[in-house]
């Protein structure tokens, strides 16, 4: 799921444009935390983490791995 899909899903949960504001506020911190965990993992190892939003209406699930050249591949899902 790309950024626009995450924003779209958050908009469906929270209402038009509020999803984008939530994304803009919480996603930088979530990605920073997740990248730190991903950096600690071995190349090829899959890392999965769940981030629940404070109001409990949604959760963002990130799954990622570093490929053999060290680049991060991250997928997001919003429920």
Short mmCIF file of N, CA, C and O in Angstrom, two decimals, residues 42-76:
data_model
loop_
_atom_site.label_atom_id
_atom_site.label_comp_id
_atom_site.label_asym_id
_atom_site.label_seq_id
_atom_site.Cartn_x
_atom_site.Cartn_y
_atom_site.Cartn_z
N UNK A 42 18.60 -8.45 10.51
CA UNK A 42 19.54 -8.97 9.50
C UNK A 42 18.94 -8.76 8.11
O UNK A 42 17.72 -8.79 7.94
N UNK A 43 19.80 -8.54 7.09
CA UNK A 43 19.29 -8.44 5.73
C UNK A 43 18.45 -9.67 5.37
O UNK A 43 18.82 -10.80 5.69
N UNK A 44 17.29 -9.43 4.78
CA UNK A 44 16.40 -10.52 4.41
C UNK A 44 15.41 -10.91 5.49
O UNK A 44 14.40 -11.54 5.21
N UNK A 45 15.67 -10.52 6.73
CA UNK A 45 14.75 -10.83 7.84
C UNK A 45 13.53 -9.92 7.75
O UNK A 45 13.65 -8.71 7.54
N UNK A 46 12.36 -10.49 7.92
CA UNK A 46 11.12 -9.72 7.88
C UNK A 46 10.80 -9.17 9.26
O UNK A 46 10.87 -9.89 10.25
N UNK A 47 10.45 -7.89 9.29
CA UNK A 47 10.06 -7.23 10.52
C UNK A 47 8.63 -6.77 10.35
O UNK A 47 8.27 -6.21 9.31
N UNK A 48 7.78 -7.03 11.33
CA UNK A 48 6.37 -6.61 11.28
C UNK A 48 6.03 -5.95 12.60
O UNK A 48 6.35 -6.46 13.67
N UNK A 49 5.35 -4.81 12.51
CA UNK A 49 5.00 -4.07 13.71
C UNK A 49 3.61 -3.45 13.54
O UNK A 49 3.23 -3.04 12.44
N UNK A 50 2.88 -3.38 14.63
CA UNK A 50 1.55 -2.79 14.65
C UNK A 50 1.60 -1.50 15.45
O UNK A 50 2.16 -1.46 16.56
N UNK A 51 1.03 -0.45 14.89
CA UNK A 51 0.95 0.84 15.57
C UNK A 51 -0.52 1.22 15.67
O UNK A 51 -1.17 1.47 14.66
N UNK A 52 -1.06 1.22 16.87
CA UNK A 52 -2.47 1.59 17.09
C UNK A 52 -2.55 3.09 17.33
O UNK A 52 -1.76 3.65 18.10
N UNK A 53 -3.53 3.71 16.71
CA UNK A 53 -3.73 5.14 16.92
C UNK A 53 -4.42 5.33 18.27
O UNK A 53 -5.14 4.45 18.75
N UNK A 54 -4.17 6.45 18.90
CA UNK A 54 -4.62 6.69 20.28
C UNK A 54 -6.11 6.49 20.49
O UNK A 54 -6.53 6.01 21.53
N UNK A 55 -6.93 6.87 19.52
CA UNK A 55 -8.37 6.76 19.69
C UNK A 55 -8.90 5.35 19.46
O UNK A 55 -10.08 5.08 19.68
N UNK A 56 -8.04 4.45 19.00
CA UNK A 56 -8.43 3.07 18.80
C UNK A 56 -9.22 2.79 17.53
O UNK A 56 -9.61 1.66 17.29
N UNK A 57 -9.46 3.79 16.71
CA UNK A 57 -10.24 3.60 15.49
C UNK A 57 -9.47 2.89 14.39
O UNK A 57 -10.07 2.30 13.49
N UNK A 58 -8.16 2.98 14.41
CA UNK A 58 -7.36 2.40 13.33
C UNK A 58 -6.02 1.92 13.86
O UNK A 58 -5.56 2.33 14.93
N UNK A 59 -5.43 1.03 13.08
CA UNK A 59 -4.08 0.55 13.36
C UNK A 59 -3.32 0.54 12.04
O UNK A 59 -3.89 0.26 10.99
N UNK A 60 -2.05 0.86 12.11
CA UNK A 60 -1.19 0.82 10.94
C UNK A 60 -0.21 -0.32 11.14
O UNK A 60 0.49 -0.37 12.15
N UNK A 61 -0.22 -1.25 10.21
CA UNK A 61 0.68 -2.40 10.25
C UNK A 61 1.78 -2.18 9.22
O UNK A 61 1.49 -1.93 8.04
N UNK A 62 3.01 -2.24 9.65
CA UNK A 62 4.14 -2.11 8.74
C UNK A 62 4.88 -3.44 8.68
O UNK A 62 5.12 -4.07 9.71
N UNK A 63 5.24 -3.84 7.48
CA UNK A 63 6.03 -5.03 7.25
C UNK A 63 7.19 -4.60 6.37
O UNK A 63 7.01 -3.89 5.39
N UNK A 64 8.39 -5.02 6.75
CA UNK A 64 9.54 -4.61 5.95
C UNK A 64 10.69 -5.57 6.07
O UNK A 64 10.72 -6.46 6.93
N UNK A 65 11.62 -5.38 5.16
CA UNK A 65 12.86 -6.15 5.17
C UNK A 65 13.91 -5.34 4.43
O UNK A 65 13.58 -4.49 3.62
N UNK A 66 15.14 -5.60 4.78
CA UNK A 66 16.25 -4.99 4.04
C UNK A 66 16.72 -6.02 3.03
O UNK A 66 16.93 -7.18 3.36
N UNK A 67 16.88 -5.58 1.79
CA UNK A 67 17.39 -6.52 0.79
C UNK A 67 18.90 -6.66 0.96
O UNK A 67 19.51 -6.04 1.83
N UNK A 68 19.52 -7.49 0.15
CA UNK A 68 20.95 -7.78 0.32
C UNK A 68 21.84 -6.55 0.13
O UNK A 68 22.94 -6.51 0.66
N UNK A 69 21.35 -5.54 -0.58
CA UNK A 69 22.14 -4.31 -0.74
C UNK A 69 21.87 -3.32 0.39
O UNK A 69 22.44 -2.23 0.40
N UNK A 70 21.00 -3.69 1.35
CA UNK A 70 20.75 -2.86 2.52
C UNK A 70 19.59 -1.90 2.39
O UNK A 70 19.27 -1.19 3.32
N UNK A 71 18.96 -1.86 1.21
CA UNK A 71 17.83 -0.96 1.02
C UNK A 71 16.57 -1.53 1.69
O UNK A 71 16.33 -2.73 1.65
N UNK A 72 15.79 -0.66 2.30
CA UNK A 72 14.58 -1.07 3.00
C UNK A 72 13.41 -1.17 2.03
O UNK A 72 13.22 -0.30 1.17
N UNK A 73 12.63 -2.21 2.20
CA UNK A 73 11.38 -2.41 1.47
C UNK A 73 10.28 -2.46 2.52
O UNK A 73 10.26 -3.37 3.34
N UNK A 74 9.39 -1.46 2.53
CA UNK A 74 8.37 -1.35 3.57
C UNK A 74 6.99 -1.34 2.93
O UNK A 74 6.75 -0.62 1.97
N UNK A 75 6.09 -2.12 3.50
CA UNK A 75 4.70 -2.16 3.08
C UNK A 75 3.83 -1.75 4.26
O UNK A 75 4.13 -2.10 5.40
N UNK A 76 2.76 -1.00 3.98
CA UNK A 76 1.86 -0.54 5.03
C UNK A 76 0.44 -1.03 4.77
O UNK A 76 0.02 -1.15 3.62
#
